[in-house]
Coordinates of C-alpha atoms in Angstrom, one line a residue:
M22 CA 13.5 -2.8 -26.4
N23 CA 9.5 -1.8 -24.7
K24 CA 10.5 1.5 -25.0
T25 CA 9.7 4.5 -26.8
T26 CA 11.5 7.7 -26.5
L27 CA 9.9 10.7 -26.4
G28 CA 11.3 14.2 -28.1
T29 CA 15.5 14.4 -28.8
G30 CA 18.5 14.8 -26.4
F31 CA 18.0 11.7 -24.3
A32 CA 19.4 9.2 -26.2
I33 CA 23.0 8.3 -25.3
S34 CA 25.8 6.6 -26.7
T35 CA 26.9 3.2 -26.3
L36 CA 30.2 4.3 -24.8
A37 CA 28.4 6.9 -22.5
A38 CA 25.9 4.1 -21.6
A39 CA 29.1 1.4 -21.0
I40 CA 30.2 4.0 -18.9
S41 CA 27.1 4.5 -17.1
F42 CA 26.2 0.8 -16.4
S43 CA 30.0 0.6 -15.1
A44 CA 28.9 3.0 -12.1
V45 CA 26.1 1.2 -11.6
V46 CA 27.5 -1.9 -10.7
S47 CA 29.9 -1.0 -8.6
A48 CA 27.5 0.7 -6.0
G49 CA 25.2 -0.9 -3.4
V50 CA 22.2 0.3 -1.2
T51 CA 23.3 0.6 2.4
D52 CA 21.3 0.7 5.9
K53 CA 22.4 4.4 5.3
D54 CA 21.2 4.8 2.5
I55 CA 17.5 3.7 3.4
M56 CA 17.5 5.3 6.6
N57 CA 18.5 9.1 4.6
D58 CA 16.0 8.1 2.2
Q59 CA 13.6 10.9 2.4
A60 CA 16.1 13.3 3.1
T61 CA 18.3 12.5 -0.2
T62 CA 16.8 13.8 -3.7
G63 CA 19.2 11.8 -6.1
D64 CA 17.4 8.6 -5.9
V65 CA 14.4 6.9 -4.6
V66 CA 15.4 3.1 -2.4
S67 CA 12.6 2.4 -0.2
N68 CA 8.7 2.0 -0.7
G69 CA 7.0 5.3 0.4
M70 CA 10.1 7.3 -0.7
G71 CA 11.6 6.9 3.4
L72 CA 10.6 4.1 5.6
R73 CA 8.3 6.2 7.0
G74 CA 6.1 6.4 4.1
Q75 CA 5.4 10.0 3.8
R76 CA 5.6 9.8 0.0
Y77 CA 7.3 13.7 0.1
S78 CA 9.9 14.9 -1.6
S79 CA 12.3 18.8 -1.1
L80 CA 12.5 18.8 -4.7
T81 CA 10.9 22.3 -6.3
A82 CA 11.9 23.1 -9.5
V83 CA 8.5 21.4 -10.5
N84 CA 6.2 24.0 -9.0
P85 CA 3.0 25.4 -9.7
S86 CA 5.0 28.2 -11.8
T87 CA 6.5 25.3 -14.2
V88 CA 4.7 22.3 -14.1
K89 CA 2.8 23.4 -16.8
D90 CA 5.8 22.5 -18.8
L91 CA 6.4 19.2 -17.6
R92 CA 6.7 16.5 -20.9
P93 CA 7.5 12.6 -21.0
V94 CA 10.4 11.9 -22.0
W95 CA 10.2 8.0 -22.3
A96 CA 7.5 5.4 -21.7
F97 CA 8.5 2.2 -21.1
S98 CA 6.2 -1.1 -21.9
F99 CA 5.8 -4.4 -20.2
G100 CA 5.3 -5.9 -22.8
G101 CA 3.3 -8.9 -23.6
E102 CA -0.9 -10.1 -22.9
K103 CA 0.5 -10.1 -19.1
Q104 CA -0.9 -6.5 -18.5
R105 CA -3.8 -6.0 -15.9
G106 CA -3.6 -4.1 -12.6
Q107 CA -0.5 -2.3 -12.4
E108 CA 0.1 -1.0 -8.9
S109 CA 3.8 -0.5 -8.4
Q110 CA 6.0 2.6 -7.1
P111 CA 9.2 2.4 -8.8
V112 CA 12.9 2.6 -7.0
V113 CA 15.6 4.1 -8.6
K114 CA 19.6 4.0 -8.0
D115 CA 22.1 5.0 -9.4
G116 CA 20.9 5.7 -12.8
V117 CA 18.9 2.6 -12.9
M118 CA 15.0 2.1 -12.0
F119 CA 13.8 -0.9 -10.9
V120 CA 10.1 -1.5 -11.3
T121 CA 7.7 -4.9 -10.7
G122 CA 4.8 -5.5 -13.4
S123 CA 1.6 -8.0 -12.6
Y124 CA 2.2 -11.8 -12.6
S125 CA 5.6 -11.0 -10.5
R126 CA 7.8 -9.5 -12.9
V127 CA 10.9 -7.3 -12.1
F128 CA 12.4 -4.7 -14.8
A129 CA 15.6 -3.1 -14.9
I130 CA 15.5 0.1 -16.7
D131 CA 18.3 2.9 -17.4
V132 CA 16.8 5.9 -16.8
Q133 CA 18.2 8.1 -18.7
T134 CA 16.8 6.2 -22.2
G135 CA 14.3 4.1 -20.9
D136 CA 16.3 1.1 -21.9
E137 CA 15.5 -2.1 -20.4
L138 CA 18.5 -3.9 -18.9
W139 CA 16.8 -6.6 -17.3
Q140 CA 13.8 -8.7 -16.8
Y141 CA 13.1 -11.3 -14.6
D142 CA 9.5 -13.9 -15.1
A143 CA 8.6 -15.6 -11.8
R144 CA 7.6 -18.9 -12.2
L145 CA 3.9 -19.0 -11.4
P146 CA 2.1 -22.2 -10.8
D147 CA -1.3 -22.1 -12.7
A148 CA -3.0 -22.6 -9.0
I149 CA -2.1 -19.1 -7.6
M150 CA -5.3 -17.6 -5.7
P151 CA -4.7 -13.8 -5.5
C152 CA -7.7 -12.5 -4.5
C153 CA -7.8 -8.9 -6.0
D154 CA -5.6 -9.2 -8.9
V155 CA -2.0 -10.5 -10.3
I156 CA -0.9 -7.6 -8.9
N157 CA 2.6 -6.1 -6.9
R158 CA 3.7 -3.3 -5.3
G159 CA 7.3 -3.3 -5.5
V160 CA 10.7 -4.0 -4.9
A161 CA 13.3 -3.3 -1.8
L162 CA 16.8 -2.4 -2.8
Y163 CA 19.4 -3.9 -0.6
G164 CA 23.2 -4.4 -1.3
D165 CA 23.4 -5.2 -4.8
L166 CA 19.9 -6.8 -4.6
V167 CA 16.2 -6.3 -6.0
I168 CA 14.2 -8.1 -3.5
F169 CA 10.6 -8.6 -4.0
G170 CA 7.6 -11.3 -3.0
T171 CA 5.5 -13.7 -5.8
L172 CA 2.0 -14.3 -5.8
D173 CA 3.2 -17.9 -5.4
A174 CA 4.2 -16.6 -1.9
K175 CA 8.2 -16.8 -2.2
L176 CA 10.5 -14.1 -1.3
V177 CA 13.4 -13.8 -4.4
A178 CA 16.6 -12.1 -4.4
L179 CA 18.5 -10.6 -7.7
N180 CA 21.2 -9.3 -8.4
K181 CA 20.6 -5.6 -9.7
D182 CA 22.9 -5.7 -12.2
T183 CA 22.2 -9.3 -14.3
G184 CA 18.2 -10.0 -12.7
K185 CA 19.7 -13.9 -11.8
V186 CA 18.0 -15.2 -8.7
V187 CA 20.6 -15.0 -5.5
W188 CA 18.5 -16.5 -3.1
K189 CA 14.3 -17.6 -3.0
K190 CA 12.4 -18.4 0.1
K191 CA 8.9 -20.0 0.4
V192 CA 7.2 -17.9 2.9
E193 CA 3.9 -20.0 2.8
D194 CA 1.8 -22.2 1.3
Y195 CA 0.0 -20.6 -2.3
K196 CA -2.1 -23.6 -2.0
A197 CA -3.8 -22.4 1.2
G198 CA -4.7 -19.2 -0.5
Y199 CA -1.1 -17.5 0.8
S200 CA 0.4 -14.8 -1.9
L201 CA 2.7 -11.5 -1.6
T202 CA 2.0 -8.7 -3.2
A203 CA 3.2 -6.0 -1.1
A204 CA 6.6 -4.0 -1.6
P205 CA 9.0 -5.1 1.9
I206 CA 10.8 -3.1 3.3
I207 CA 14.8 -3.4 4.5
V208 CA 15.7 -2.5 8.6
K209 CA 18.5 -2.7 9.8
G210 CA 19.8 -5.4 7.4
K211 CA 16.3 -7.2 7.4
V212 CA 13.5 -8.1 4.7
I213 CA 10.3 -7.2 6.4
T214 CA 7.3 -8.3 4.9
G215 CA 3.6 -9.5 5.6
V216 CA 1.6 -12.0 3.8
S217 CA -1.5 -11.9 1.4
G218 CA -5.0 -13.9 1.4
G219 CA -7.0 -13.3 4.4
E220 CA -10.3 -14.2 1.9
F221 CA -9.2 -17.6 2.2
G222 CA -8.7 -18.1 5.9
V223 CA -5.4 -17.6 6.1
V224 CA -3.2 -17.0 9.4
G225 CA -1.5 -13.4 8.9
K226 CA 1.9 -12.8 10.2
V227 CA 4.9 -10.4 9.7
E228 CA 8.4 -11.9 9.1
A229 CA 12.1 -10.6 8.7
Y230 CA 15.0 -12.2 6.7
D231 CA 18.4 -11.7 6.5
A232 CA 18.8 -9.9 3.4
K233 CA 21.7 -11.2 2.5
T234 CA 21.2 -14.6 2.7
G235 CA 17.5 -15.2 2.9
Q236 CA 17.5 -16.8 6.7
L237 CA 14.6 -16.5 8.0
A238 CA 15.2 -14.1 11.7
W239 CA 11.7 -14.0 13.0
T240 CA 8.2 -14.5 12.7
R241 CA 5.5 -13.0 14.4
P242 CA 1.5 -14.2 13.5
T243 CA -1.0 -11.5 13.9
V244 CA -3.9 -13.7 15.0
E245 CA -4.2 -14.1 18.7
G246 CA -3.4 -17.9 20.0
H247 CA -0.3 -18.5 17.6
M248 CA 3.5 -18.8 18.6
G249 CA 6.1 -16.5 17.3
Y250 CA 9.7 -17.4 16.6
V251 CA 13.2 -16.3 16.6
W252 CA 16.0 -18.2 15.1
K253 CA 19.1 -18.1 17.2
D254 CA 22.7 -19.4 15.8
G255 CA 20.1 -21.3 13.6
K256 CA 17.8 -22.9 15.9
K257 CA 14.2 -22.0 15.9
V258 CA 13.2 -20.4 19.8
E259 CA 9.8 -19.8 20.5
N260 CA 9.3 -15.9 21.5
G261 CA 5.8 -15.5 23.1
I262 CA 2.3 -16.3 21.6
S263 CA 0.7 -13.1 20.0
G264 CA -1.9 -12.1 22.5
G265 CA 0.0 -14.3 25.3
E266 CA -2.6 -17.1 25.1
A267 CA -5.2 -18.7 22.6
G268 CA -8.4 -17.6 21.9
K269 CA -9.3 -15.2 24.1
T270 CA -11.2 -13.0 21.4
W271 CA -12.0 -15.6 19.3
P272 CA -14.4 -18.6 20.4
G273 CA -13.5 -21.9 19.5
D274 CA -11.2 -22.8 17.0
L275 CA -12.1 -19.9 15.1
W276 CA -8.4 -18.3 15.7
K277 CA -6.8 -21.2 13.7
T278 CA -8.2 -19.7 10.4
G279 CA -8.2 -16.1 11.7
G280 CA -7.2 -14.6 8.3
A281 CA -5.3 -10.7 9.6
A282 CA -3.3 -10.8 6.7
T283 CA -0.6 -7.7 6.9
W284 CA -1.3 -7.6 2.7
L285 CA 0.1 -4.2 2.6
G286 CA 3.3 -4.4 4.5
G287 CA 4.7 -1.9 6.1
T288 CA 6.5 1.3 7.6
Y289 CA 9.2 2.0 10.4
D290 CA 9.8 5.0 12.7
A291 CA 13.4 5.2 13.9
D292 CA 12.6 7.6 16.1
V293 CA 10.4 5.0 18.1
D294 CA 12.6 2.3 16.7
L295 CA 9.0 0.3 15.8
L296 CA 7.6 -1.4 12.7
F297 CA 3.9 -0.1 12.1
F298 CA 1.8 -3.1 9.9
G299 CA -1.6 -3.0 9.5
T300 CA -3.4 -6.3 9.8
G301 CA -6.9 -7.4 7.5
N302 CA -10.4 -8.7 8.1
P303 CA -10.9 -11.5 10.8
A304 CA -12.5 -14.6 8.7
P305 CA -14.7 -15.5 7.8
W306 CA -16.6 -12.2 7.2
N307 CA -20.0 -13.6 8.6
S308 CA -19.1 -11.5 12.4
H309 CA -21.9 -14.0 14.1
L310 CA -19.8 -17.0 13.5
R311 CA -16.9 -15.4 16.1
P312 CA -18.5 -12.8 18.8
G313 CA -15.5 -11.1 20.3
D314 CA -12.9 -8.7 18.9
N315 CA -10.9 -11.4 17.0
L316 CA -7.1 -9.7 18.0
F317 CA -5.6 -8.6 16.2
S318 CA -7.8 -8.1 13.3
S319 CA -8.4 -5.2 11.3
S320 CA -6.1 -3.5 13.8
R321 CA -2.4 -1.5 12.9
L322 CA 0.6 -3.1 15.3
G323 CA 3.4 -1.5 16.8
I324 CA 6.3 -4.3 15.9
D325 CA 10.1 -4.5 17.9
P326 CA 12.0 -5.0 14.3
D327 CA 14.7 -6.9 16.5
D328 CA 12.7 -10.0 17.4
G329 CA 8.9 -9.4 16.1
K330 CA 7.4 -8.7 19.7
I331 CA 3.8 -7.1 19.3
V332 CA 4.8 -4.0 21.8
W333 CA 1.4 -2.2 20.8
H334 CA -2.0 -2.9 19.3
F335 CA -5.2 -0.5 18.5
Q336 CA -7.8 -2.0 16.6
T337 CA -10.1 0.0 14.3
T338 CA -13.1 -2.4 14.0
P339 CA -13.2 -4.9 16.5
H340 CA -15.3 -7.6 15.4
D341 CA -15.4 -6.7 11.9
G342 CA -18.0 -7.7 10.4
W343 CA -17.6 -5.5 7.1
D344 CA -14.7 -6.6 5.6
Y345 CA -12.9 -3.4 7.1
D346 CA -9.0 -4.6 7.0
G347 CA -6.9 -2.5 9.2
V348 CA -3.9 -2.9 6.8
N349 CA -3.5 1.3 5.6
E350 CA -0.6 2.5 6.3
L351 CA 0.4 4.2 9.7
I352 CA 2.4 7.5 8.5
S353 CA 4.5 9.0 11.3
F354 CA 4.3 12.7 11.8
D355 CA 5.3 14.9 14.6
Y356 CA 3.4 18.3 15.5
K357 CA 3.5 21.0 18.3
A358 CA 0.9 21.1 20.9
D359 CA 0.9 23.1 24.3
G360 CA 4.8 23.7 23.2
K361 CA 5.5 19.6 23.1
T362 CA 6.5 17.5 20.0
I363 CA 3.8 14.7 19.4
K364 CA 5.3 11.9 18.1
A365 CA 1.8 11.0 15.9
A366 CA 1.0 8.9 13.3
G367 CA -2.1 9.1 11.1
T368 CA -3.9 6.5 9.0
A369 CA -6.8 6.4 7.2
D370 CA -9.0 3.3 7.5
R371 CA -11.0 1.6 5.3
N372 CA -13.9 2.2 8.0
G373 CA -14.2 5.5 7.1
F374 CA -12.6 7.0 9.9
F375 CA -9.2 8.7 10.3
Y376 CA -6.9 7.9 13.5
V377 CA -4.4 10.1 15.1
L378 CA -2.1 7.5 17.2
N379 CA 0.5 8.2 19.6
R380 CA 3.1 6.3 17.5
E381 CA 5.3 5.5 20.7
N382 CA 2.3 3.5 22.6
G383 CA -0.5 3.1 20.3
G384 CA -2.9 5.5 22.1
F385 CA -5.6 7.2 20.9
I386 CA -5.2 11.2 20.5
R387 CA -8.2 11.6 18.4
G388 CA -10.2 10.3 15.0
F389 CA -12.8 11.8 13.0
P390 CA -14.8 10.5 9.9
F391 CA -13.2 11.2 6.3
V392 CA -16.0 10.2 4.2
D393 CA -19.4 12.0 3.5
K394 CA -21.9 9.4 4.2
M395 CA -21.2 6.1 7.0
T396 CA -23.5 4.2 8.4
W397 CA -22.4 1.2 10.6
A398 CA -21.2 3.3 13.2
K399 CA -22.3 6.7 15.3
G400 CA -18.7 7.9 16.3
L401 CA -15.8 7.0 18.1
D402 CA -15.5 7.1 21.9
D403 CA -12.7 8.5 24.2
K404 CA -10.8 5.1 23.4
G405 CA -11.1 5.0 19.2
R406 CA -13.8 2.5 19.9
P407 CA -16.3 2.9 16.8
I408 CA -20.0 3.5 18.9
Y409 CA -21.5 0.6 16.5
N410 CA -25.1 1.0 14.8
E411 CA -26.3 -2.3 14.8
A412 CA -29.0 -2.4 12.8
F413 CA -26.1 -1.8 10.0
R414 CA -24.4 -5.4 10.7
P415 CA -25.3 -7.9 8.7
G416 CA -27.6 -10.1 10.0
N417 CA -27.3 -13.8 11.6
P418 CA -28.2 -17.0 8.9
A419 CA -29.2 -18.9 12.0
A420 CA -31.9 -16.4 12.7
A421 CA -33.1 -16.4 8.7
A422 CA -36.6 -18.8 8.4
D423 CA -34.4 -20.9 6.0
G424 CA -30.8 -20.7 7.6
K425 CA -29.3 -20.0 4.6
Q426 CA -29.3 -15.8 4.4
G427 CA -29.3 -13.4 7.2
S428 CA -30.2 -10.0 7.1
S429 CA -29.0 -7.4 4.2
V430 CA -28.4 -4.0 5.3
A431 CA -26.7 -0.8 3.7
A432 CA -23.4 -0.4 4.8
A433 CA -21.3 2.5 4.0
P434 CA -18.6 2.7 3.4
A435 CA -18.4 -0.6 0.9
F436 CA -15.9 -3.2 1.7
L437 CA -13.5 -1.7 -0.8
G438 CA -12.9 1.5 1.9
G439 CA -13.2 5.1 2.3
K440 CA -9.7 4.3 1.5
N441 CA -8.2 1.0 0.2
W442 CA -4.7 0.5 0.0
M443 CA -3.9 3.4 -2.4
P444 CA -1.2 5.1 -0.4
M445 CA -1.6 8.7 1.3
S446 CA 1.1 11.4 1.6
Y447 CA 2.0 14.2 3.9
S448 CA 3.8 17.0 4.0
K449 CA 5.5 19.2 6.7
D450 CA 5.3 22.1 4.6
T451 CA 1.6 22.0 4.5
G452 CA 0.7 20.1 7.7
L453 CA -1.4 18.0 5.7
F454 CA -2.0 14.5 4.7
Y455 CA -3.4 13.8 0.6
V456 CA -5.9 11.2 1.0
P457 CA -7.3 9.5 -2.0
S458 CA -11.0 8.3 -1.5
N459 CA -13.8 6.9 -2.4
E460 CA -17.6 7.7 -1.6
W461 CA -19.5 4.3 -1.8
E462 CA -22.0 2.2 -0.3
M463 CA -22.5 -1.2 -0.2
D464 CA -25.8 -3.9 0.4
I465 CA -24.2 -6.8 2.2
W466 CA -25.5 -10.0 4.0
N467 CA -24.3 -12.8 5.9
E468 CA -24.8 -16.9 4.6
P469 CA -23.4 -20.1 6.0
V470 CA -19.8 -21.1 5.4
S471 CA -17.3 -23.2 6.8
Y472 CA -13.4 -23.8 6.1
K473 CA -11.9 -25.5 3.7
K474 CA -8.2 -25.2 2.8
G475 CA -7.7 -23.1 -0.6
A476 CA -11.3 -22.4 -0.8
A477 CA -13.0 -19.1 -0.3
Y478 CA -13.9 -18.4 3.4
L479 CA -16.6 -15.5 3.2
G480 CA -19.5 -16.2 4.6
A481 CA -21.3 -13.3 2.7
G482 CA -22.4 -11.4 -0.4
F483 CA -22.7 -8.0 -1.2
T484 CA -23.1 -5.5 -4.4
I485 CA -21.4 -2.5 -4.6
K486 CA -22.9 1.3 -5.2
A487 CA -22.3 4.7 -5.9
V488 CA -22.9 7.1 -3.2
N489 CA -23.2 9.9 -6.2
E490 CA -24.0 9.7 -9.7
D491 CA -21.2 12.3 -10.8
Y492 CA -17.9 10.6 -8.8
I493 CA -16.7 8.6 -6.8
G494 CA -13.5 9.6 -6.2
V495 CA -12.5 12.0 -3.7
L496 CA -8.9 13.0 -3.1
R497 CA -8.7 14.8 0.3
A498 CA -6.2 17.1 1.6
I499 CA -6.8 16.5 5.3
D500 CA -5.6 18.5 8.2
P501 CA -4.9 15.8 11.6
K502 CA -5.0 18.2 13.5
T503 CA -8.4 19.5 13.4
G504 CA -10.1 16.9 11.3
K505 CA -11.2 19.6 8.6
V506 CA -10.8 19.0 4.9
V507 CA -9.0 21.9 3.5
W508 CA -9.8 21.1 0.1
D509 CA -10.9 18.2 -2.3
Y510 CA -11.4 17.4 -5.5
K511 CA -13.9 15.0 -6.5
N512 CA -13.3 12.1 -9.7
Y513 CA -16.0 10.5 -11.5
S514 CA -14.4 6.9 -11.4
P515 CA -12.9 5.6 -8.3
L516 CA -9.4 6.6 -7.1
W517 CA -7.1 3.6 -6.9
G518 CA -3.5 4.4 -6.8
G519 CA -1.5 6.5 -4.4
T520 CA -0.4 10.2 -4.1
M521 CA 3.1 12.1 -3.5
V522 CA 3.7 15.6 -2.5
T523 CA 7.0 17.8 -2.9
K524 CA 7.9 20.8 -1.3
G525 CA 7.2 22.5 -4.6
N526 CA 3.9 22.5 -3.3
L527 CA 2.4 20.0 -5.6
V528 CA 0.2 16.7 -5.1
F529 CA 0.4 14.0 -7.7
M530 CA -1.7 11.1 -8.2
G531 CA -3.0 9.7 -11.3
T532 CA -6.8 8.6 -12.5
P533 CA -8.4 5.7 -13.2
E534 CA -9.2 7.7 -16.5
G535 CA -5.3 7.5 -17.3
Y536 CA -4.6 10.9 -16.1
L537 CA -1.5 11.8 -13.9
K538 CA -2.6 15.2 -12.2
A539 CA -0.9 17.9 -10.3
F540 CA -2.9 19.6 -7.8
N541 CA -1.1 22.8 -5.4
A542 CA -1.2 21.6 -2.3
K543 CA -2.4 24.3 -0.5
T544 CA -5.0 25.1 -2.6
G545 CA -6.3 21.9 -4.1
E546 CA -6.2 23.8 -8.0
E547 CA -5.8 21.2 -10.5
M548 CA -2.5 22.5 -12.1
Y549 CA -1.7 19.8 -14.6
K550 CA -3.0 16.4 -16.4
F551 CA -1.4 14.3 -19.2
N552 CA -3.5 11.2 -20.4
T553 CA -1.3 7.9 -20.1
G554 CA -3.2 5.4 -22.1
S555 CA -4.5 3.3 -19.5
G556 CA -5.7 4.2 -15.6
I557 CA -3.1 4.8 -12.9
V558 CA -3.5 2.4 -9.7
G559 CA 0.0 3.2 -9.1
T560 CA 2.1 5.7 -7.2
P561 CA 3.9 8.6 -8.3
I562 CA 8.1 8.6 -7.7
T563 CA 10.8 12.0 -7.9
W564 CA 14.2 12.3 -8.4
D565 CA 16.7 14.6 -9.5
M566 CA 19.5 13.7 -11.7
G567 CA 21.9 15.6 -13.9
G568 CA 20.6 18.7 -12.3
E569 CA 16.6 18.3 -13.7
Q570 CA 14.1 16.4 -11.6
Y571 CA 12.1 13.4 -12.9
I572 CA 8.7 12.2 -12.2
S573 CA 7.6 8.9 -13.0
V574 CA 4.1 6.7 -12.9
V575 CA 3.3 3.4 -13.6
S576 CA 0.1 3.1 -15.7
G577 CA -1.8 -0.1 -16.3
W578 CA -5.8 -0.4 -15.1
G579 CA -6.8 -3.2 -13.0
G580 CA -6.7 -4.0 -8.8
A581 CA -9.8 -5.6 -7.0
V582 CA -12.1 -2.5 -8.2
P583 CA -12.7 -4.2 -11.9
L584 CA -12.6 -7.8 -10.1
W585 CA -14.9 -6.8 -6.6
G586 CA -16.8 -3.5 -7.6
G587 CA -20.5 -5.0 -8.5
E588 CA -22.6 -1.7 -9.9
V589 CA -19.3 0.3 -9.6
A590 CA -17.5 -2.0 -11.7
K591 CA -20.2 -1.2 -14.4
R592 CA -18.9 2.5 -14.2
I593 CA -15.5 1.8 -15.3
K594 CA -16.0 -1.3 -17.5
N595 CA -14.5 0.6 -21.0
L596 CA -11.4 1.4 -19.4
N597 CA -8.6 0.1 -20.9
Q598 CA -5.6 -2.3 -19.7
G599 CA -2.2 -1.3 -19.9
G600 CA 1.4 -2.2 -18.4
T601 CA 3.7 1.3 -19.5
V602 CA 6.2 3.4 -16.8
W603 CA 6.1 7.0 -18.0
T604 CA 8.9 9.4 -16.9
F605 CA 8.6 13.0 -17.1
K606 CA 10.3 16.6 -16.6
L607 CA 11.0 20.1 -17.8
P608 CA 12.7 21.1 -21.2
K609 CA 16.0 21.8 -19.8
Q610 CA 15.7 25.9 -20.3
N611 CA 13.2 25.4 -17.0
A612 CA 14.7 22.8 -15.2
N613 CA 17.1 25.0 -12.8
L614 CA 16.9 23.1 -9.5
A615 CA 16.1 23.6 -6.3
S616 CA 15.7 21.1 -3.6
H617 CA 16.5 22.6 -0.3

């Protein structure tokens, strides 16, 4: 068993374990469970701790007065040599935790003891081509199924009690550079997933599969010019070209390998009945090869969950020349203005701007920089379109004397972003977003490139550097109504894991140095830290069981920073890899649960 039990009082008898597991077998996750996830505290059945992705819990037992007493109760090791980056968010249902590990593995863990119930290892081919480490960000639960994506671009549904494969579907061709790294979500009985692979000239898309059978329900390409389809009575039916026609904002045939990968997955808001997906960079990076806005790359999309039609779009970086993917999560929230409730959504982009949009129609409400240093743009116009500083667009290789390398520019933020994939959280109590961000810049230049299936399709070179000597990472508490940073916490290494906020007035986050930390959500005061032994690039969760509040996080350093970080990677080269789920709670006498 790959676990360590810490302290006493957490072992259970074989009989009790059998009773507990029997209860698990009889239960299943329903659409209602998923829709109510944020409102229920006894489980976590979706990525984002609710389909809106707010990563907010109403639990209060762990709070600024009690958090100092938080203790680990068990630690489960993923084991073996397959460590690398662990970016998963666990989910918990009926006393069982389901969590993914690197190399497309899934584990089922008894949350009372930390004992392994089963493990599934995908049989990956040798030729997989993940851009940014062999990570996986989590599973979806539905009925008696545990559903996740693999690095060879398959969706796999496992029986939640045994780990046996129930169905498996090929989403795309891994030999062309496709992979799956996002945690899927379940909406109206459908598994909704995006695809990874933007650095290989893939065509991004969002797809829906019947969660029970794995049958494809609809597919929507996220590059202008490609046809969407729905399946009716087993027949494939055309459902309109993305953008209406081919090549309106692309030159020549470049839209056929246009990128815009949907590699982070999406959120869903029932109020407006829309999926929100972000899209990645256009391919290739060399923007001089593809004049135009290059829709729908580096954008946020509002998508009809019933048939996949794009209802609205908002492009954060038109004609992207810096790899400022627009995939970062769009989180629904409401606020009052002039006596009216505004149905808004917030997103912190790689390009360094925080955007507040109308989630009903994608309209721009406001935007503001959330990073200290920005060179590529001078600001946003009244529609939210960036006002480019063209002196900081990498030069055209065709204009160079040798035709091999365009002029280099010092662009900020670096392409790894003011904020990358790591999820932010939103508290309705404080009205603040808690944004894990980074201060770095890059020297970037363009090079000639042509598309070859399965080969890197960049046409650019780069070197990333820290802006400051004493910190790169910054956790920022941001007021979306004013753009004000209410407080911040600076970290020496880049932040690469997500945040979670609770009604108990705490924000939880992990650091590459290995610490799980808790901050006062209103003031930013550091209230707690525990070293997990490896850098944290996962996202914490919390739930209650038996009248006690539990907190779990996956520890295991890796992800894109060690692979792509250039000079920055030297700063963190001595950090240890790992692969462990840590679970914490208060001592029994302190754990008087107050959750509602």
